[in-house]
Amino acid sequence: MHNFRSYTIYKAIFSPTYGTAHAASILAEQLSLNIATDKIRKLDLTLPSARETQHYFSDSDLVIAGAPVYGGQLPPVPGLFENLHGNQTPCVLLAGYGNRHYDDALAQLKALMIRQGFLPVGAIACIIPHVFSEKVGAGRPNVADLSAITGFASALKGKFEYDRFEIADVPGDPNPAAKPKKDIPKFLDGSLCTGCGLCAASCPAGAIDPQTLSIDAKRCINCMRCSYVCPTRARSFQADDTRAWLESTCLEPRKIEFFL
């Protein structure tokens, strides 16, 4: 018997430089076509204040939980996705990574969302631009990626037609040891900085002092949000060794992978 339930799709996204958000929007549109709904809502969880509001979902909702991959793991952000509360709510996991590998991120995200009351019925690892290089992951998702995302959404359709919400199998360790953070020097050009404070207001980790605009290295997660949002390009970072390694080993395009 077919299920004609109308789902509301929620994009619950942590996306400092919008690469994951872009991939999630493509996925949401394709899912909406396959489960026949035009109800798509956005929950941007990038800022700390957004992660304080509690959200509750039912079994008539579909949540896309998306985050970028940092060093093969979920971003080390306190409370990430813990303000989302499911009630046997189907969800789709999305890991956006810069063409190296997603390693343990999907496994971590799966375990987290199950703890929060969700049913991870599918998972996808999408390539997005790498924050440390203009070459690695450039232009992704591309036309070929769109085809892969469309195929994934179509494959998920059967689970929603017949309420077959089996949990998807994903690779990786759901409880990996934390990796040491790379030391990425960051700079503020006083001749360009207008003191607008946008970098501090936009920091996902609350690592920038709003008065001095100095960065707390212990709280910084190297997401490059501050550089991305700076209107005068006063914020910059130096990742020469990392960039050189990425561009020598990670330029060969990887394909999107998905799991059901």
mmCIF file of C-alpha atoms in Angstrom:
data_model
loop_
_atom_site.group_PDB
_atom_site.id
_atom_site.type_symbol
_atom_site.label_atom_id
_atom_site.label_comp_id
_atom_site.label_asym_id
_atom_site.label_seq_id
_atom_site.Cartn_x
_atom_site.Cartn_y
_atom_site.Cartn_z
ATOM 1 C CA MET A 1 0.000 0.000 0.000
ATOM 2 C CA HIS A 2 1.377 3.373 -0.979
ATOM 3 C CA ASN A 3 1.892 6.053 1.632
ATOM 4 C CA PHE A 4 0.471 9.447 0.629
ATOM 5 C CA ARG A 5 1.579 11.263 3.759
ATOM 6 C CA SER A 6 2.705 14.824 3.139
ATOM 7 C CA TYR A 7 6.146 15.485 4.572
ATOM 8 C CA THR A 8 7.728 18.784 5.499
ATOM 9 C CA ILE A 9 11.434 18.823 4.653
ATOM 10 C CA TYR A 10 13.751 20.626 7.046
ATOM 11 C CA LYS A 11 17.310 21.497 6.074
ATOM 12 C CA ALA A 12 19.168 21.547 9.407
ATOM 13 C CA ILE A 13 22.585 22.765 8.365
ATOM 14 C CA PHE A 14 25.889 23.785 9.908
ATOM 15 C CA SER A 15 27.689 25.504 7.049
ATOM 16 C CA PRO A 16 30.228 28.268 7.777
ATOM 17 C CA THR A 17 31.173 28.903 4.125
ATOM 18 C CA TYR A 18 27.897 27.683 2.566
ATOM 19 C CA GLY A 19 29.314 24.716 0.647
ATOM 20 C CA THR A 20 27.287 22.221 2.668
ATOM 21 C CA ALA A 21 24.246 24.502 2.553
ATOM 22 C CA HIS A 22 24.403 24.562 -1.250
ATOM 23 C CA ALA A 23 24.585 20.772 -1.456
ATOM 24 C CA ALA A 24 21.718 20.458 1.028
ATOM 25 C CA SER A 25 19.525 22.767 -1.037
ATOM 26 C CA ILE A 26 20.059 20.620 -4.123
ATOM 27 C CA LEU A 27 19.261 17.487 -2.122
ATOM 28 C CA ALA A 28 16.136 19.029 -0.590
ATOM 29 C CA GLU A 29 14.785 20.016 -3.998
ATOM 30 C CA GLN A 30 15.333 16.528 -5.364
ATOM 31 C CA LEU A 31 13.770 14.903 -2.302
ATOM 32 C CA SER A 32 10.758 17.204 -2.597
ATOM 33 C CA LEU A 33 10.209 16.019 -6.160
ATOM 34 C CA ASN A 34 10.410 12.373 -5.161
ATOM 35 C CA ILE A 35 8.182 12.485 -2.089
ATOM 36 C CA ALA A 36 5.765 14.979 -3.652
ATOM 37 C CA THR A 37 6.022 17.931 -1.319
ATOM 38 C CA ASP A 38 6.837 21.587 -1.798
ATOM 39 C CA LYS A 39 7.219 22.290 1.911
ATOM 40 C CA ILE A 40 10.919 22.972 2.520
ATOM 41 C CA ARG A 41 12.089 24.791 5.628
ATOM 42 C CA LYS A 42 15.608 25.957 6.514
ATOM 43 C CA LEU A 43 17.251 25.692 9.926
ATOM 44 C CA ASP A 44 20.660 27.354 9.796
ATOM 45 C CA LEU A 45 22.529 26.095 12.876
ATOM 46 C CA THR A 46 25.828 27.763 12.042
ATOM 47 C CA LEU A 47 25.745 30.456 14.730
ATOM 48 C CA PRO A 48 25.887 29.575 18.438
ATOM 49 C CA SER A 49 22.605 31.408 19.135
ATOM 50 C CA ALA A 50 20.812 29.278 16.535
ATOM 51 C CA ARG A 51 21.901 26.120 18.348
ATOM 52 C CA GLU A 52 20.197 27.270 21.561
ATOM 53 C CA THR A 53 16.653 27.143 20.176
ATOM 54 C CA GLN A 54 15.081 23.698 20.597
ATOM 55 C CA HIS A 55 13.270 22.143 17.636
ATOM 56 C CA TYR A 56 10.850 19.210 17.815
ATOM 57 C CA PHE A 57 9.816 17.017 14.888
ATOM 58 C CA SER A 58 7.194 14.372 14.169
ATOM 59 C CA ASP A 59 7.071 11.330 11.910
ATOM 60 C CA SER A 60 5.547 13.554 9.224
ATOM 61 C CA ASP A 61 8.757 15.545 8.945
ATOM 62 C CA LEU A 62 11.928 14.732 7.032
ATOM 63 C CA VAL A 63 15.121 16.300 8.334
ATOM 64 C CA ILE A 64 18.295 16.717 6.305
ATOM 65 C CA ALA A 65 21.158 16.974 8.811
ATOM 66 C CA GLY A 66 24.175 18.422 7.025
ATOM 67 C CA ALA A 67 27.641 19.481 8.128
ATOM 68 C CA PRO A 68 31.095 19.887 6.582
ATOM 69 C CA VAL A 69 33.889 17.424 7.308
ATOM 70 C CA TYR A 70 36.938 18.728 9.173
ATOM 71 C CA GLY A 71 39.850 16.313 9.282
ATOM 72 C CA GLY A 72 37.559 13.389 8.534
ATOM 73 C CA GLN A 73 35.188 14.169 11.407
ATOM 74 C CA LEU A 74 32.237 16.357 12.324
ATOM 75 C CA PRO A 75 33.139 19.924 13.267
ATOM 76 C CA PRO A 76 34.164 20.079 16.954
ATOM 77 C CA VAL A 77 31.304 22.391 17.855
ATOM 78 C CA PRO A 78 29.619 21.977 21.257
ATOM 79 C CA GLY A 79 25.965 21.036 20.974
ATOM 80 C CA LEU A 80 25.946 20.456 17.218
ATOM 81 C CA PHE A 81 22.478 19.081 16.261
ATOM 82 C CA GLU A 82 21.678 18.446 19.930
ATOM 83 C CA ASN A 83 18.886 21.040 19.802
ATOM 84 C CA LEU A 84 17.021 18.844 17.304
ATOM 85 C CA HIS A 85 14.566 16.359 18.798
ATOM 86 C CA GLY A 86 12.961 13.676 16.667
ATOM 87 C CA ASN A 87 10.066 11.329 17.354
ATOM 88 C CA GLN A 88 10.754 8.419 15.026
ATOM 89 C CA THR A 89 11.436 11.157 12.482
ATOM 90 C CA PRO A 90 13.130 10.085 9.242
ATOM 91 C CA CYS A 91 16.302 11.956 8.442
ATOM 92 C CA VAL A 92 18.931 12.038 5.736
ATOM 93 C CA LEU A 93 22.569 12.554 6.652
ATOM 94 C CA LEU A 94 24.768 14.806 4.534
ATOM 95 C CA ALA A 95 28.528 15.222 4.907
ATOM 96 C CA GLY A 96 30.144 17.885 2.724
ATOM 97 C CA TYR A 97 33.869 17.372 2.218
ATOM 98 C CA GLY A 98 36.606 18.966 0.140
ATOM 99 C CA ASN A 99 37.515 16.037 -2.129
ATOM 100 C CA ARG A 100 39.880 14.266 0.296
ATOM 101 C CA HIS A 101 37.592 11.905 2.295
ATOM 102 C CA TYR A 102 34.705 11.993 4.731
ATOM 103 C CA ASP A 103 36.239 9.254 6.935
ATOM 104 C CA ASP A 104 34.173 8.989 10.167
ATOM 105 C CA ALA A 105 31.842 11.968 9.726
ATOM 106 C CA LEU A 106 28.775 10.059 8.501
ATOM 107 C CA ALA A 107 29.151 7.429 11.241
ATOM 108 C CA GLN A 108 29.385 10.172 13.861
ATOM 109 C CA LEU A 109 26.373 11.982 12.440
ATOM 110 C CA LYS A 110 24.330 8.785 12.280
ATOM 111 C CA ALA A 111 24.988 7.939 15.937
ATOM 112 C CA LEU A 112 24.208 11.499 16.996
ATOM 113 C CA MET A 113 20.913 11.697 15.136
ATOM 114 C CA ILE A 114 19.771 8.309 16.464
ATOM 115 C CA ARG A 115 20.430 9.566 19.999
ATOM 116 C CA GLN A 116 18.267 12.580 19.190
ATOM 117 C CA GLY A 117 15.306 10.403 18.185
ATOM 118 C CA PHE A 118 15.729 10.287 14.406
ATOM 119 C CA LEU A 119 15.750 7.440 11.889
ATOM 120 C CA PRO A 120 18.678 7.947 9.474
ATOM 121 C CA VAL A 121 17.156 6.329 6.392
ATOM 122 C CA GLY A 122 19.879 7.494 4.015
ATOM 123 C CA ALA A 123 23.253 9.193 3.923
ATOM 124 C CA ILE A 124 25.258 10.993 1.287
ATOM 125 C CA ALA A 125 28.813 12.304 1.112
ATOM 126 C CA CYS A 126 28.984 15.316 -1.222
ATOM 127 C CA ILE A 127 32.122 17.006 -2.492
ATOM 128 C CA ILE A 128 32.201 20.763 -1.876
ATOM 129 C CA PRO A 129 34.940 23.403 -2.261
ATOM 130 C CA HIS A 130 37.753 22.950 0.251
ATOM 131 C CA VAL A 131 38.198 25.930 2.566
ATOM 132 C CA PHE A 132 42.008 25.770 2.323
ATOM 133 C CA SER A 133 42.295 25.717 -1.471
ATOM 134 C CA GLU A 134 40.667 27.397 -4.450
ATOM 135 C CA LYS A 135 41.435 24.342 -6.587
ATOM 136 C CA VAL A 136 40.392 21.367 -4.461
ATOM 137 C CA GLY A 137 36.679 20.669 -4.827
ATOM 138 C CA ALA A 138 36.219 23.748 -7.002
ATOM 139 C CA GLY A 139 32.802 23.986 -8.653
ATOM 140 C CA ARG A 140 31.345 21.090 -6.710
ATOM 141 C CA PRO A 141 28.583 19.987 -6.659
ATOM 142 C CA ASN A 142 28.686 19.998 -10.480
ATOM 143 C CA VAL A 143 26.435 18.590 -13.208
ATOM 144 C CA ALA A 144 27.620 15.030 -12.617
ATOM 145 C CA ASP A 145 27.026 15.473 -8.884
ATOM 146 C CA LEU A 146 23.474 16.642 -9.571
ATOM 147 C CA SER A 147 22.853 13.398 -11.432
ATOM 148 C CA ALA A 148 24.171 11.401 -8.458
ATOM 149 C CA ILE A 149 22.062 13.388 -5.973
ATOM 150 C CA THR A 150 19.000 12.863 -8.176
ATOM 151 C CA GLY A 151 19.693 9.134 -8.209
ATOM 152 C CA PHE A 152 20.014 9.089 -4.430
ATOM 153 C CA ALA A 153 16.717 10.923 -3.964
ATOM 154 C CA SER A 154 15.010 8.552 -6.381
ATOM 155 C CA ALA A 155 16.395 5.531 -4.519
ATOM 156 C CA LEU A 156 15.029 6.915 -1.248
ATOM 157 C CA LYS A 157 11.557 7.277 -2.727
ATOM 158 C CA GLY A 158 10.631 3.657 -2.017
ATOM 159 C CA LYS A 159 11.257 4.048 1.696
ATOM 160 C CA PHE A 160 8.774 6.907 1.863
ATOM 161 C CA GLU A 161 6.170 5.256 -0.340
ATOM 162 C CA TYR A 162 5.970 2.190 1.857
ATOM 163 C CA ASP A 163 7.168 3.516 5.250
ATOM 164 C CA ARG A 164 10.178 1.170 5.100
ATOM 165 C CA PHE A 165 12.409 3.215 7.334
ATOM 166 C CA GLU A 166 15.321 0.857 7.809
ATOM 167 C CA ILE A 167 18.418 2.539 9.196
ATOM 168 C CA ALA A 168 21.092 3.105 6.563
ATOM 169 C CA ASP A 169 24.496 1.456 6.920
ATOM 170 C CA VAL A 170 27.375 3.922 6.731
ATOM 171 C CA PRO A 171 31.147 3.423 6.964
ATOM 172 C CA GLY A 172 33.386 4.807 9.665
ATOM 173 C CA ASP A 173 33.829 4.911 13.421
ATOM 174 C CA PRO A 174 30.981 6.654 15.294
ATOM 175 C CA ASN A 175 33.310 7.423 18.216
ATOM 176 C CA PRO A 176 36.721 8.311 16.750
ATOM 177 C CA ALA A 177 39.476 9.794 18.851
ATOM 178 C CA ALA A 178 39.597 13.563 18.474
ATOM 179 C CA LYS A 179 42.269 14.709 16.064
ATOM 180 C CA PRO A 180 44.740 17.448 17.001
ATOM 181 C CA LYS A 181 43.771 20.737 15.396
ATOM 182 C CA LYS A 182 46.039 22.178 12.724
ATOM 183 C CA ASP A 183 47.748 25.445 13.530
ATOM 184 C CA ILE A 184 46.494 27.766 10.784
ATOM 185 C CA PRO A 185 47.864 31.296 11.286
ATOM 186 C CA LYS A 186 45.195 33.964 10.841
ATOM 187 C CA PHE A 187 45.749 37.642 10.159
ATOM 188 C CA LEU A 188 43.838 40.893 10.428
ATOM 189 C CA ASP A 189 44.984 43.721 8.156
ATOM 190 C CA GLY A 190 44.436 46.883 10.162
ATOM 191 C CA SER A 191 44.647 49.038 7.045
ATOM 192 C CA LEU A 192 41.635 47.241 5.556
ATOM 193 C CA CYS A 193 39.597 46.463 8.676
ATOM 194 C CA THR A 194 36.725 48.897 9.270
ATOM 195 C CA GLY A 195 35.912 47.466 12.697
ATOM 196 C CA CYS A 196 32.448 46.394 11.552
ATOM 197 C CA GLY A 197 32.598 43.306 13.778
ATOM 198 C CA LEU A 198 30.941 41.038 11.225
ATOM 199 C CA CYS A 199 33.636 38.408 11.716
ATOM 200 C CA ALA A 200 32.918 38.225 15.455
ATOM 201 C CA ALA A 201 29.145 38.235 14.995
ATOM 202 C CA SER A 202 29.381 35.486 12.364
ATOM 203 C CA CYS A 203 31.835 33.140 14.121
ATOM 204 C CA PRO A 204 30.290 29.661 14.548
ATOM 205 C CA ALA A 205 32.496 28.911 17.543
ATOM 206 C CA GLY A 206 32.261 32.281 19.282
ATOM 207 C CA ALA A 207 36.041 32.484 19.012
ATOM 208 C CA ILE A 208 36.390 36.180 18.081
ATOM 209 C CA ASP A 209 36.308 38.911 20.698
ATOM 210 C CA PRO A 210 33.722 41.498 19.545
ATOM 211 C CA GLN A 211 35.745 44.347 21.057
ATOM 212 C CA THR A 212 39.316 43.563 20.015
ATOM 213 C CA LEU A 213 38.441 41.215 17.096
ATOM 214 C CA SER A 214 41.224 38.917 18.303
ATOM 215 C CA ILE A 215 40.820 35.158 17.795
ATOM 216 C CA ASP A 216 40.895 32.653 20.647
ATOM 217 C CA ALA A 217 43.019 29.863 19.159
ATOM 218 C CA LYS A 218 41.584 27.300 21.588
ATOM 219 C CA ARG A 219 38.015 27.914 20.442
ATOM 220 C CA CYS A 220 38.694 28.493 16.734
ATOM 221 C CA ILE A 221 37.744 25.504 14.543
ATOM 222 C CA ASN A 222 39.491 26.683 11.349
ATOM 223 C CA CYS A 223 36.212 26.953 9.451
ATOM 224 C CA MET A 224 37.351 30.175 7.682
ATOM 225 C CA ARG A 225 33.983 31.817 8.214
ATOM 226 C CA CYS A 226 35.643 35.064 9.316
ATOM 227 C CA SER A 227 37.615 35.317 6.087
ATOM 228 C CA TYR A 228 34.580 34.338 4.028
ATOM 229 C CA VAL A 229 32.262 37.032 5.423
ATOM 230 C CA CYS A 230 34.764 39.911 5.725
ATOM 231 C CA PRO A 231 33.513 42.662 3.356
ATOM 232 C CA THR A 232 36.960 44.271 2.952
ATOM 233 C CA ARG A 233 39.107 41.101 2.853
ATOM 234 C CA ALA A 234 40.881 42.248 5.999
ATOM 235 C CA ARG A 235 40.686 38.721 7.395
ATOM 236 C CA SER A 236 43.087 36.205 5.881
ATOM 237 C CA PHE A 237 44.763 32.942 6.816
ATOM 238 C CA GLN A 238 47.947 31.145 5.912
ATOM 239 C CA ALA A 239 47.699 27.420 5.211
ATOM 240 C CA ASP A 240 50.530 27.065 2.703
ATOM 241 C CA ASP A 241 51.720 23.602 3.776
ATOM 242 C CA THR A 242 48.176 22.244 3.987
ATOM 243 C CA ARG A 243 47.197 23.819 0.674
ATOM 244 C CA ALA A 244 50.282 22.444 -1.085
ATOM 245 C CA TRP A 245 49.595 18.950 0.229
ATOM 246 C CA LEU A 246 45.934 19.094 -0.774
ATOM 247 C CA GLU A 247 46.715 20.287 -4.284
ATOM 248 C CA SER A 248 49.351 17.599 -4.763
ATOM 249 C CA THR A 249 47.157 14.715 -3.591
ATOM 250 C CA CYS A 250 43.460 15.659 -3.741
ATOM 251 C CA LEU A 251 42.823 17.189 -7.169
ATOM 252 C CA GLU A 252 41.624 13.932 -8.748
ATOM 253 C CA PRO A 253 37.827 14.299 -8.579
ATOM 254 C CA ARG A 254 36.062 11.913 -6.215
ATOM 255 C CA LYS A 255 32.525 10.731 -6.843
ATOM 256 C CA ILE A 256 29.572 11.313 -4.561
ATOM 257 C CA GLU A 257 28.784 8.286 -2.406
ATOM 258 C CA PHE A 258 25.444 7.479 -0.860
ATOM 259 C CA PHE A 259 24.055 4.815 1.448
ATOM 260 C CA LEU A 260 20.564 3.410 2.005
#
